[in-house]
Coordinates of C-alpha atoms in Angstrom, one line a residue:
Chain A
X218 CA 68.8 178.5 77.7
X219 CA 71.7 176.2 78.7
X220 CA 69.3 174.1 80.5
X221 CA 67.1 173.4 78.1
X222 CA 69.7 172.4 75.5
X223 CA 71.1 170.2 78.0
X224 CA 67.3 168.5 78.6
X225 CA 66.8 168.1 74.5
X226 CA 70.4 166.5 74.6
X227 CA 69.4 163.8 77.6
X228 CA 65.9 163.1 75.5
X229 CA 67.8 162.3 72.4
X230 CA 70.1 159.8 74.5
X231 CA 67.5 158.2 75.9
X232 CA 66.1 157.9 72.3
X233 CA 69.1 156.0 71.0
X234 CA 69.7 153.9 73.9
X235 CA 65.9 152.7 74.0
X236 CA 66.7 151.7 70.2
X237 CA 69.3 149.9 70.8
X238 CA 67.6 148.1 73.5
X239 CA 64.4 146.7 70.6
X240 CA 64.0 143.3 70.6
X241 CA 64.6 141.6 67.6
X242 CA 63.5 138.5 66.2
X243 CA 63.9 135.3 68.0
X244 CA 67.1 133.2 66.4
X245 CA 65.9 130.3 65.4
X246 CA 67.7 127.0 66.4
X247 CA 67.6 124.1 64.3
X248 CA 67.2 120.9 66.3
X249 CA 70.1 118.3 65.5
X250 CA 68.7 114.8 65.0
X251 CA 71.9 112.7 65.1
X252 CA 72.9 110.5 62.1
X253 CA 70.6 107.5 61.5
X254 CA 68.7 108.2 64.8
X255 CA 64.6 108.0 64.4
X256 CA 63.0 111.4 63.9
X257 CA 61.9 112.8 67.2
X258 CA 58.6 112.4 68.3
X259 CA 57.8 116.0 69.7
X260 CA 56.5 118.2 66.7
X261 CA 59.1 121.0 66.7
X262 CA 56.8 123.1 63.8
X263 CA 54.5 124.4 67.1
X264 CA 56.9 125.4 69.2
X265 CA 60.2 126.1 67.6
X266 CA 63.2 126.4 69.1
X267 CA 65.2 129.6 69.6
X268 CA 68.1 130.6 71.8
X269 CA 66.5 133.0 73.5
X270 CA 63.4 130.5 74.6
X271 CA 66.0 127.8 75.0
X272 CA 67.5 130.5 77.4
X273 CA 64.7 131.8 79.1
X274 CA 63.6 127.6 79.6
X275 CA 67.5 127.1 81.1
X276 CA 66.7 130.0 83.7
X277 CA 63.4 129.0 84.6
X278 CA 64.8 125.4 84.9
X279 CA 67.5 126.5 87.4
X280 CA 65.1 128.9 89.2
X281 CA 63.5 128.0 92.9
X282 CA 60.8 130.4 92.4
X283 CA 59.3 128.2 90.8
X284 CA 58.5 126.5 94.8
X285 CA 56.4 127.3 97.1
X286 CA 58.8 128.9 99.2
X287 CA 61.5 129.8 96.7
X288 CA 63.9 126.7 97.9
X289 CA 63.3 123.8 95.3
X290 CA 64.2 124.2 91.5
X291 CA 63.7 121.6 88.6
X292 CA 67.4 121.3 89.2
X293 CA 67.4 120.4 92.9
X294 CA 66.0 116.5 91.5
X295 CA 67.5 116.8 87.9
X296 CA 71.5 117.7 87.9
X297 CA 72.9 117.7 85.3
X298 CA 76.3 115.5 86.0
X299 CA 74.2 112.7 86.9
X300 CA 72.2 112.7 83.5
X301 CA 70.2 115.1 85.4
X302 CA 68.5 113.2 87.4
X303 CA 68.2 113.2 91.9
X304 CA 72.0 111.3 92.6
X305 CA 72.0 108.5 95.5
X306 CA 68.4 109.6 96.6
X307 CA 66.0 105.9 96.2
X308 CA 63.3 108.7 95.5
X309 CA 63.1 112.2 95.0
X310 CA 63.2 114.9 98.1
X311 CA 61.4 117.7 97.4
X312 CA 59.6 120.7 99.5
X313 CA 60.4 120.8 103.3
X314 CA 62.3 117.6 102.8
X315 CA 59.5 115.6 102.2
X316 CA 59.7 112.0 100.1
X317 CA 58.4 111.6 96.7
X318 CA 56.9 107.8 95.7
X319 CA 59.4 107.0 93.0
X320 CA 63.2 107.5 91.5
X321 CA 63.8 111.0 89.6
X322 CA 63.7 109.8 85.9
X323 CA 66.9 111.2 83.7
X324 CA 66.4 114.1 81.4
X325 CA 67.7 112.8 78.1
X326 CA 66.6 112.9 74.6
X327 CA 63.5 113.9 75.8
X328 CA 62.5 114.9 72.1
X329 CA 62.0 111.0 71.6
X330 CA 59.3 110.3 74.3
X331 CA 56.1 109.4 73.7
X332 CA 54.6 109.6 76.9
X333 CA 56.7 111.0 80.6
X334 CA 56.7 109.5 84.0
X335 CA 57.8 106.0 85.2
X336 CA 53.8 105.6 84.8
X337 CA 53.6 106.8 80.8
X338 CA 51.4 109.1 82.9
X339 CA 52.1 112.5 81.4
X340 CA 50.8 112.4 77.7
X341 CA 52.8 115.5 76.4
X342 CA 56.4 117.1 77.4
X343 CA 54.8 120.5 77.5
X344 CA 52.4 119.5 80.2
X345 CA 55.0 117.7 82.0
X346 CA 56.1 120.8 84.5
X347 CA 52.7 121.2 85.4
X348 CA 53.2 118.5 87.6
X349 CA 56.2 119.3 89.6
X350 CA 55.2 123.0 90.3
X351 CA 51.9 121.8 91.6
X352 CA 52.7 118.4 93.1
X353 CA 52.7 118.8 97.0
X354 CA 56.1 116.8 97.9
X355 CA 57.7 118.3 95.0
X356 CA 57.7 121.9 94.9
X357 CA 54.2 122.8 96.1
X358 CA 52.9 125.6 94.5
X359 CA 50.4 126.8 92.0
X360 CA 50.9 128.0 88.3
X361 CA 49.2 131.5 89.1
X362 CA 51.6 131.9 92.1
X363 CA 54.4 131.2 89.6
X364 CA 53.0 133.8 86.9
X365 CA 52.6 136.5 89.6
X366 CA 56.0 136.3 90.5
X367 CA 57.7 136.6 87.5
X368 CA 55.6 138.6 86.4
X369 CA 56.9 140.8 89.2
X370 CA 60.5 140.8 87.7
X371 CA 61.8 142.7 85.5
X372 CA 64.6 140.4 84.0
X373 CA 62.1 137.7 83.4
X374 CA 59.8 140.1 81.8
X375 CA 62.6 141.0 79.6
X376 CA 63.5 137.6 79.0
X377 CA 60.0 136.7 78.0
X378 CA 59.8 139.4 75.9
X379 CA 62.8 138.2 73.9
X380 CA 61.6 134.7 73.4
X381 CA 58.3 135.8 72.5
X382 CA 57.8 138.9 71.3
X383 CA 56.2 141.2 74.2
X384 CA 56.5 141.0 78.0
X385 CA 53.2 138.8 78.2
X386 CA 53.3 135.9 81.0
X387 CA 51.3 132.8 80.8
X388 CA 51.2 129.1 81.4
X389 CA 51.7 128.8 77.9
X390 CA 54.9 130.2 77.6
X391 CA 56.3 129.1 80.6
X392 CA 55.7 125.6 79.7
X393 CA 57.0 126.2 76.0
X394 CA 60.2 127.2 77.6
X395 CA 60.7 125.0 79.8
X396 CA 60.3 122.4 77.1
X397 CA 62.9 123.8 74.8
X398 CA 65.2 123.5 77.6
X399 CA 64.7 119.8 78.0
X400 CA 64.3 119.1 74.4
X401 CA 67.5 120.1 74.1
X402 CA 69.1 117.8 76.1
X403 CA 70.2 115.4 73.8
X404 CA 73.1 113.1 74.6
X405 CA 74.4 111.5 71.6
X406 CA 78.4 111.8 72.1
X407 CA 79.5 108.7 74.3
X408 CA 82.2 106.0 73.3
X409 CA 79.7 103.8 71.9
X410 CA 77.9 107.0 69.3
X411 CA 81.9 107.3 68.4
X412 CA 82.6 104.0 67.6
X413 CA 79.3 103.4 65.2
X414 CA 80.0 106.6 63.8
X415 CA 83.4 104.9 63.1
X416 CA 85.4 108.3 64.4
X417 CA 89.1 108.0 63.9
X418 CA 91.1 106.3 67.1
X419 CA 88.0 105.2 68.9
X420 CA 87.6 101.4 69.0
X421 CA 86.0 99.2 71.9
X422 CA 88.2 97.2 73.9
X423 CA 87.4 93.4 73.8
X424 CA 85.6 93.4 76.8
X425 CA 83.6 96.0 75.6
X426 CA 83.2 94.2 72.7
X427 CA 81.8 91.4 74.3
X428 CA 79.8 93.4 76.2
X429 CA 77.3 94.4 73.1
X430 CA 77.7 91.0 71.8
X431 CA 75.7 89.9 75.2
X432 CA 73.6 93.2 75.3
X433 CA 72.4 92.7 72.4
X434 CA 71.1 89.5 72.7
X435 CA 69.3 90.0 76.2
X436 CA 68.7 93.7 76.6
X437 CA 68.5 95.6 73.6
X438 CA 64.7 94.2 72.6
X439 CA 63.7 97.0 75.6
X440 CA 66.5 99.3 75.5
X441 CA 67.3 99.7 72.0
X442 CA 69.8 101.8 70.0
X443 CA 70.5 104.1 69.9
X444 CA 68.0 105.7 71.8
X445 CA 68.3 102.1 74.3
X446 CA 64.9 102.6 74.8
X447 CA 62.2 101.1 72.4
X448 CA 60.2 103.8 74.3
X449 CA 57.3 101.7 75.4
X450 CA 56.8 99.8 79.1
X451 CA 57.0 96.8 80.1
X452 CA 57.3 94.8 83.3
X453 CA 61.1 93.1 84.1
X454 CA 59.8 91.3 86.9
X455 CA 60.7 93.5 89.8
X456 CA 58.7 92.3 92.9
X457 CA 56.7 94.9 93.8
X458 CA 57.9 97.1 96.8
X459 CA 55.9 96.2 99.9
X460 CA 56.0 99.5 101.2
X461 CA 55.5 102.0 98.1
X462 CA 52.8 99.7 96.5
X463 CA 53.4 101.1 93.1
X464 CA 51.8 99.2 90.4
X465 CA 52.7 101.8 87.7
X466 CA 51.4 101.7 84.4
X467 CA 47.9 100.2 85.8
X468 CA 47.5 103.5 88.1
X469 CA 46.6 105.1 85.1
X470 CA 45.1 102.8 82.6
X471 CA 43.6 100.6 85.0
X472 CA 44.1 97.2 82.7
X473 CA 45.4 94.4 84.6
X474 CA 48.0 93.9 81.9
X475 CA 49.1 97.0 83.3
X476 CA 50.0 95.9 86.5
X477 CA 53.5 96.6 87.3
X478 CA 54.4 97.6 84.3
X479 CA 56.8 100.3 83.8
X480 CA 58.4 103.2 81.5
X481 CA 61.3 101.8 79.8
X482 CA 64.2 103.8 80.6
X483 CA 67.3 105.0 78.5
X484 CA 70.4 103.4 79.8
X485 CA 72.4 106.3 78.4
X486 CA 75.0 107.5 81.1
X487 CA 73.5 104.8 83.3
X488 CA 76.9 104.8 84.6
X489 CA 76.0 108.1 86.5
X490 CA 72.2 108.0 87.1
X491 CA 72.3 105.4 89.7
X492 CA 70.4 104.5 92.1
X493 CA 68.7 102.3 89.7
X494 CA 65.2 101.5 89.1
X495 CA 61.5 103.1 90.2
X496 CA 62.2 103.3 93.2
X497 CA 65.7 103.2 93.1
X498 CA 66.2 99.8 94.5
X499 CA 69.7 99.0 93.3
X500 CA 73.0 100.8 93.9
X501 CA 75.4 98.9 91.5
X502 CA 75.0 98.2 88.3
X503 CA 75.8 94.6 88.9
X504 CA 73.2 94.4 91.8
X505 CA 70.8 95.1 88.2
X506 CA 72.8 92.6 86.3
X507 CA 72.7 90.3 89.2
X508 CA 68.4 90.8 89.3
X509 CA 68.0 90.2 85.7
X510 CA 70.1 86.7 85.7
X511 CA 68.8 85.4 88.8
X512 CA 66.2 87.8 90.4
X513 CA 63.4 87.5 88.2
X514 CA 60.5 85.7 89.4
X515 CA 59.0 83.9 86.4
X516 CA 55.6 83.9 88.2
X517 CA 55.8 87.9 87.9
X518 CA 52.1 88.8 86.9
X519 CA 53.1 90.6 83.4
X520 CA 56.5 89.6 83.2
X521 CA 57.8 90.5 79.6
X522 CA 58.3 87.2 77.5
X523 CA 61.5 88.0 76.5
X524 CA 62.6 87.6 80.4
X525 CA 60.7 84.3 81.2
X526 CA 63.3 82.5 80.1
X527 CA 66.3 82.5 82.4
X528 CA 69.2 84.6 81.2
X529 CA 72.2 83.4 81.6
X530 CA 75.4 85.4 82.7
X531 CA 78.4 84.7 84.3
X532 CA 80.7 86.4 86.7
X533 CA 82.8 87.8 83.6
X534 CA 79.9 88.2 81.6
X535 CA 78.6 90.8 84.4
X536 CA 81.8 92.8 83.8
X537 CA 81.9 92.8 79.8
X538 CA 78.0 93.9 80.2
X539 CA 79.0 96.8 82.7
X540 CA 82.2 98.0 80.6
X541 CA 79.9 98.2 77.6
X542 CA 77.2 99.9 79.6
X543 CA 80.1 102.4 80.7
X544 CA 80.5 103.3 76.8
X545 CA 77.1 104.8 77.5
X546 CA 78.9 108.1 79.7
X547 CA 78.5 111.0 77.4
X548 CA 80.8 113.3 79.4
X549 CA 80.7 116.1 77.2
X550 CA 76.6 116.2 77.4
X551 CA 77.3 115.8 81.4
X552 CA 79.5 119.0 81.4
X553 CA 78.3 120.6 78.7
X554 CA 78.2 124.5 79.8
X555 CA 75.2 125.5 78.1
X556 CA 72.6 123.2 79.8
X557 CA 74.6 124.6 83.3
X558 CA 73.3 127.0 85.6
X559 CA 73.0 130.2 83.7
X560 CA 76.0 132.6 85.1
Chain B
X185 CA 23.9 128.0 79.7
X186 CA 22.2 128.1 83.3
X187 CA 22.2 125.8 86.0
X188 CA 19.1 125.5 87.6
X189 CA 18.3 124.3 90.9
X190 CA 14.6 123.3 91.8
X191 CA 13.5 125.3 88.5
X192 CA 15.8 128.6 89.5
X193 CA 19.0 130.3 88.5
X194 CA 21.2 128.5 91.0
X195 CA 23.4 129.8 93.7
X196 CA 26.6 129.5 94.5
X197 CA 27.0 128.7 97.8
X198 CA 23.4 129.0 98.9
X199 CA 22.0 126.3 101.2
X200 CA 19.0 124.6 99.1
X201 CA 17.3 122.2 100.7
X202 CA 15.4 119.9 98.8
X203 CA 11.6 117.8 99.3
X204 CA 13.2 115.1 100.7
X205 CA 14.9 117.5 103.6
X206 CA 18.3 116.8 101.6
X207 CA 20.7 120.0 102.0
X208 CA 23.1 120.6 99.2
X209 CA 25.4 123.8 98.8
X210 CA 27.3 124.0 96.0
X211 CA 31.0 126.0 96.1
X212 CA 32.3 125.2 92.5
X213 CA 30.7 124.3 89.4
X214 CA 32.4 124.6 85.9
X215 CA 32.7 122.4 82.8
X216 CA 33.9 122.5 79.1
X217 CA 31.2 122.3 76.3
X218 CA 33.1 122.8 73.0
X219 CA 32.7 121.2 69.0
X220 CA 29.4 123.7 68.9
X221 CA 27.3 122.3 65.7
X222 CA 24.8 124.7 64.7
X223 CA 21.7 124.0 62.5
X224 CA 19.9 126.8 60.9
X225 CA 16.8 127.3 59.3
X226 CA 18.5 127.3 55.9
X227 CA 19.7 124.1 55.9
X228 CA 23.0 125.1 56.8
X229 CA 25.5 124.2 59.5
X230 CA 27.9 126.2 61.3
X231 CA 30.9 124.8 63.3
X232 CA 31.7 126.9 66.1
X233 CA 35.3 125.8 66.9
X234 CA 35.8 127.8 70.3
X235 CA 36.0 125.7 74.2
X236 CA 33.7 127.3 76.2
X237 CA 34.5 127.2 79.8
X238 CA 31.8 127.6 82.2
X239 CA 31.7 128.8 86.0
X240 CA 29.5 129.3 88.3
X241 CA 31.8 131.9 89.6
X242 CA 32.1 134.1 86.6
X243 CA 28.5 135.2 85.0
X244 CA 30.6 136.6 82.0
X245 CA 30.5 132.8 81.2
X246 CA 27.3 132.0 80.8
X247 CA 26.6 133.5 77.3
X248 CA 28.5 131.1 74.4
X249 CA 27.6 132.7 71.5
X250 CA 26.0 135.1 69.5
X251 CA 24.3 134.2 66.1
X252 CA 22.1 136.0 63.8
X253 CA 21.1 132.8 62.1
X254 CA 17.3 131.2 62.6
X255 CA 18.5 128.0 64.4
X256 CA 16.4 124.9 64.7
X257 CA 18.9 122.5 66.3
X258 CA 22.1 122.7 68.2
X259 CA 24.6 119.7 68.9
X260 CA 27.6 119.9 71.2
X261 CA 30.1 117.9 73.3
X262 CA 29.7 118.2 77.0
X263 CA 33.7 117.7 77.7
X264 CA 36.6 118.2 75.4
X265 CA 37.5 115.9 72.5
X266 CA 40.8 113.7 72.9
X267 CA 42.5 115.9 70.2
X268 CA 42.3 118.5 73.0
X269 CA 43.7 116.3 75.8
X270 CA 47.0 115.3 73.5
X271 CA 47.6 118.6 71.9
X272 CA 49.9 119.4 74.9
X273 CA 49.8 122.9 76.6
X274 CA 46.9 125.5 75.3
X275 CA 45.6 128.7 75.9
X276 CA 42.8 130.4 77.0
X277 CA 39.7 128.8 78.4
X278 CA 41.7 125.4 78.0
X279 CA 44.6 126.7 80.5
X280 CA 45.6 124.7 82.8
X281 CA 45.4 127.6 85.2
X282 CA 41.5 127.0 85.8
X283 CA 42.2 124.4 87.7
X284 CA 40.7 121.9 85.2
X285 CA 43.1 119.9 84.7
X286 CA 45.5 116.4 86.1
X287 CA 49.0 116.5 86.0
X288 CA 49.5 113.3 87.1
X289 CA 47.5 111.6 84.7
X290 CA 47.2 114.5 81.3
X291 CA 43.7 115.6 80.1
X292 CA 41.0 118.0 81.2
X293 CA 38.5 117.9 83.9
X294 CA 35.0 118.0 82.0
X295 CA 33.1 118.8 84.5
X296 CA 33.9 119.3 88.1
X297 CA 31.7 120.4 91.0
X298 CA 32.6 120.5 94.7
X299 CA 30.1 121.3 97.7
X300 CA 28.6 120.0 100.7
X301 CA 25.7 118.0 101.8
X302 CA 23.9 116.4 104.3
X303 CA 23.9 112.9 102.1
X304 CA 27.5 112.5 102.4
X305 CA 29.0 110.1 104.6
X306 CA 32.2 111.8 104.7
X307 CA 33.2 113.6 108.6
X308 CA 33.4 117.5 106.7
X309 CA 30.0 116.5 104.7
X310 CA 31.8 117.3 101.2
X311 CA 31.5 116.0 98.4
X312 CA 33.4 116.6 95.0
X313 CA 33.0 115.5 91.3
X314 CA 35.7 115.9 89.2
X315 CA 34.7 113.8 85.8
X316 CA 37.3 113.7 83.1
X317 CA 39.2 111.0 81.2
X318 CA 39.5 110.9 77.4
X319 CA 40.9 107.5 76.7
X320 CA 38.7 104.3 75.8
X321 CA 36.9 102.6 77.2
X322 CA 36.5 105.3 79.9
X323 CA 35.9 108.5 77.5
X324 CA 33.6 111.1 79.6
X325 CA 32.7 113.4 76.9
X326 CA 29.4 113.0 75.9
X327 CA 27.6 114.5 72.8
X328 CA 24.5 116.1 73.4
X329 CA 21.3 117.2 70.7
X330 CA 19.1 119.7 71.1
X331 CA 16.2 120.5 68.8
X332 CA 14.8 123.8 69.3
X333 CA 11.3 125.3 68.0
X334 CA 12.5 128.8 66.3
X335 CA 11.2 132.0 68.2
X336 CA 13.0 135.6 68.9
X337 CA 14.5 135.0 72.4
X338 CA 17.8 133.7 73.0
X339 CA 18.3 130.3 73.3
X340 CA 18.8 129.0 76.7
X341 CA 20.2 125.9 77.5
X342 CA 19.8 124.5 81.2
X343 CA 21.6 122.1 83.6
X344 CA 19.2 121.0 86.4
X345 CA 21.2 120.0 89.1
X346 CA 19.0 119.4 91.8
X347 CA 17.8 116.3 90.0
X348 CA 21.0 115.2 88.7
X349 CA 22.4 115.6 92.5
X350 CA 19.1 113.3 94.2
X351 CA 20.0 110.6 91.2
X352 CA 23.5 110.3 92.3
X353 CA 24.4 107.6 95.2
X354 CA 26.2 110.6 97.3
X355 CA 25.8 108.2 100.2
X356 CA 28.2 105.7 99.1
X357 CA 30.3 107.7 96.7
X358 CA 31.0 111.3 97.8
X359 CA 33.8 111.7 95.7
X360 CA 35.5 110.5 92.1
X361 CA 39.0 112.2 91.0
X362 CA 40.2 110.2 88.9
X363 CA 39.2 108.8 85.3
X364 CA 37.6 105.6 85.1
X365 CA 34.4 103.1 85.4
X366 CA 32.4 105.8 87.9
X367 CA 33.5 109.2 86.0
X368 CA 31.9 107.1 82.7
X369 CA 29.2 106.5 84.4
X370 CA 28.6 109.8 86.3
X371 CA 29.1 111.4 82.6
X372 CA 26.2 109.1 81.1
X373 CA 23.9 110.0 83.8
X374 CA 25.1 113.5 83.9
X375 CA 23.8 114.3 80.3
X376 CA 20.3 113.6 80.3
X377 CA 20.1 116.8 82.8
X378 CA 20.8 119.2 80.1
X379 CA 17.6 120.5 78.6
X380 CA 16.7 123.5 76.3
X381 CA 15.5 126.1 78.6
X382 CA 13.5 129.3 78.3
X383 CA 14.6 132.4 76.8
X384 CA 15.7 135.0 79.5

């Protein structure tokens, strides 16, 4: 008799913890378009934000079994305190240490893209980690070897569950997480977002001063603010690397005005994301500065017309340029815990 | 939908050899047809909006679609639109999962087939279409018409490959990947081998 009082008393517990474990809702997460920036171009009605797919995205992102053989995560070529993208590497190691083709790009306001890859190659963020799960110098695997595996643990089919509803695994949702992860890596807290949003105690310094003066006039038709990137391509003249051969956009239109023509990039936290470039030919900033006033060929098949003519900077223009550029370090969006490896 | 080879249901990985003593063996076949347009006796017509996905592999693919309606003329896109190949990730048959699609360069495979013959000039023999693209000038969907004469048996659509395989310069070419001049071309060729068939 004892015993089967006992054996009612477990079932019950069981029935109150197993209610307490339901899953609720999703929380939804409003995505914060900073003041006077352009509305993002990703649709955020189709796949809405929540904490618990931003979550779920952040674990994946940190995750190596997403590789082949468990050693290579999206992290391993994006980290975060370099703007999260491969530091000091010219181009991206991946699986068994092999060498990718080009320079890790940063991850950062993502949500204003148009089109991914130095190439302008990847037509849609949610496709985007389609291509580093799969690509064979990257992390070598296949999406159905990914799926098996999580869907092998019980955590992840948890954590799925939470961002979606019910334990069900699929490209889909893999791919929408992952993309709330790097949606939401938006960097809009540097020296220079604090001065134009005229915060109290935060001025530039002359030289910083003069530094947007001159970046304005010769770089800010490509990189513009406050995104400082008009998001399109174009080609700065860079001779083309003998060895890599990569003619960029042209690989995947296949238009000569195409040839050599690349992704503009953001020059947000530039200060960090060195080395610079597609295939991360420059170290220093002022090796880039250096290139633009008197690198350039101006035979360059497809150089831009805003660089044909010759830009002039001086030796103390280079350093007001750099300075301003350094306004561009958004330390709290570097060391911001909750784009960090999930504890 | 049935691909035929030399008139029959084909094979996957069977060794046909042809009139000519050409060998081909085919080890994947699959495409998208999708935007189904379907004419009915009535005058009316109904829009299916489902991607079909068909493989060789998988004869749970080769119906489409059932209808009750009398139908006198079908119309369909051998491919997917470009709505499809912006619309970022999808579900279902149009998971990128089936192998049908280029993360390098975003958008579906139309059609893809992968075998062997004799004709190629490459050392293993292979050869391998994969035909997709969906940006101008080098768009590989193409639209295909059908008119069909009413009757009670189910309405077959065929892909004769053995002829569209002899028409293609597998000599020179034995393989296209990417999108382009030669997947636009392949695709224009590639259509006028669809034909109604025979009812089962």
């Amino acid at each position: 008799m004892a015993n089967k009082i006992f054996l009612i008393i477990l079932s019950l517990g069981s029935l109150i913890l197993w209610s307490f474990k339901q899953i609720g809702e999703p929380t939804i997460i409003e995505f914060q378009v900073p003041k006077k920036w352009p509305k993002p171009h990703y649709d955020f009605f189709k796949n809405p934000l929540t904490q618990e797919g931003f979550e779920l995205g952040r674990k994946l992102f940190y995750d190596p079994i997403l590789s082949r053989d468990s050693t290579i995560s999206c992290a391993s070529c994006h980290l975060q305190y370099t703007g999260f993208t491969h530091v000091d590497h010219k181009v991206s190691h991946g699986i068994d240490g092999r060498k990718g083709t080009r320079n890790s790009l940063v991850l950062i306001n993502l949500a204003w893209n148009k089109s991914f890859h130095w190439d302008g190659g990847v037509n849609h963020i949610e496709v985007q980690g389609l291509n580093p799960i799969q690509h064979q110098v990257e992390m070598d695997n296949t999406i159905e070897e990914v799926i098996k595996r999580l869907q092998k643990s019980n955590l992840y089919l948890e954590l799925f569950e939470r961002a979606f509803g019910n334990k069900e695994i699929t490209t889909t949702r893999v791919m929408k997480a992952l993309t709330q992860f790097n949606l939401s890596l938006v960097s809009s807290n540097s020296k220079y977002d604090q001065v134009m949003r005229k915060e109290k105690g935060v001025t530039f310094s002359q030289q910083e001063k003069n530094g947007l003066i001159l970046f304005r006039k010769n770089c800010a038709l490509c990189h513009t603010e406050p995104l400082f990137t008009n998001t399109f391509f174009a080609s700065n003249g860079l001779p083309i690397d003998t060895l890599l051969k990569d003619y960029g956009r042209y690989n995947i239109t296949h238009h000569s005005k195409d040839s050599l023509v690349f992704k503009i990039p953001t020059l947000r936290n530039i200060e960090y994301t060195f080395p610079y470039m597609h295939d991360g030919r420059f170290k220093k900033l002022k090796e880039v500065l250096t290139f633009y006033s008197e690198g350039i060929n101006k035979k360059a098949i497809n150089l831009h017309p805003k660089l044909q003519k010759t830009m002039v900077i001086n030796e103390n223009q280079k350093k007001d340029l750099i300075a301003f550029l350094h306004t561009l370090s958004d330390k709290e969006f570097l060391f911001d815990k909750r784009y960090s490896f999930p504890k | 939908m049935i691909p035929l080879f030399d008139g029959k249901e084909m094979e996957l990985n069977r060794v046909y050899i042809t009139g000519d003593s050409s060998e081909y063996t085919i080890s994947t076949l699959r495409f998208y047809l999708s935007n189904f347009r379907v004419f009915n006796s009535k005058g009316n017509i109904v829009e299916m909006p489902n991607v079909y996905l068909f493989d060789l592999e998988d004869t749970s693919t080769f119906e489409l679609f059932k209808l009750s309606d009398e139908i006198i003329a079908l119309e369909f896109l051998l491919g997917t639109d470009s709505i499809t190949n912006v619309s970022g990730i999808l579900d279902g048959p149009l998971d990128p999962i089936h192998g049908m699609y280029w993360t390098w360069n975003s958008g579906y495979i139309n059609f893809k087939i992968e075998g062997q013959s004799n004709r190629s000039s490459v050392q293993s023999k292979s050869f391998e279409y994969h035909i997709g693209g969906y940006l101008s000038p080098y768009c590989t969907s193409r639209k295909i018409d059908l008119t069909i004469i009413p009757s009670h048996e189910d309405i077959v659509i065929n892909l004769h490959i053995d002829r569209w395989l002899k028409s293609l310069k597998i000599e020179q070419s034995a393989s296209v990947m990417i999108p382009g001049k030669a997947a636009f071309q392949l695709s224009d060729e590639l259509v006028s081998f669809f034909e109604l068939g025979h009812g089962k």
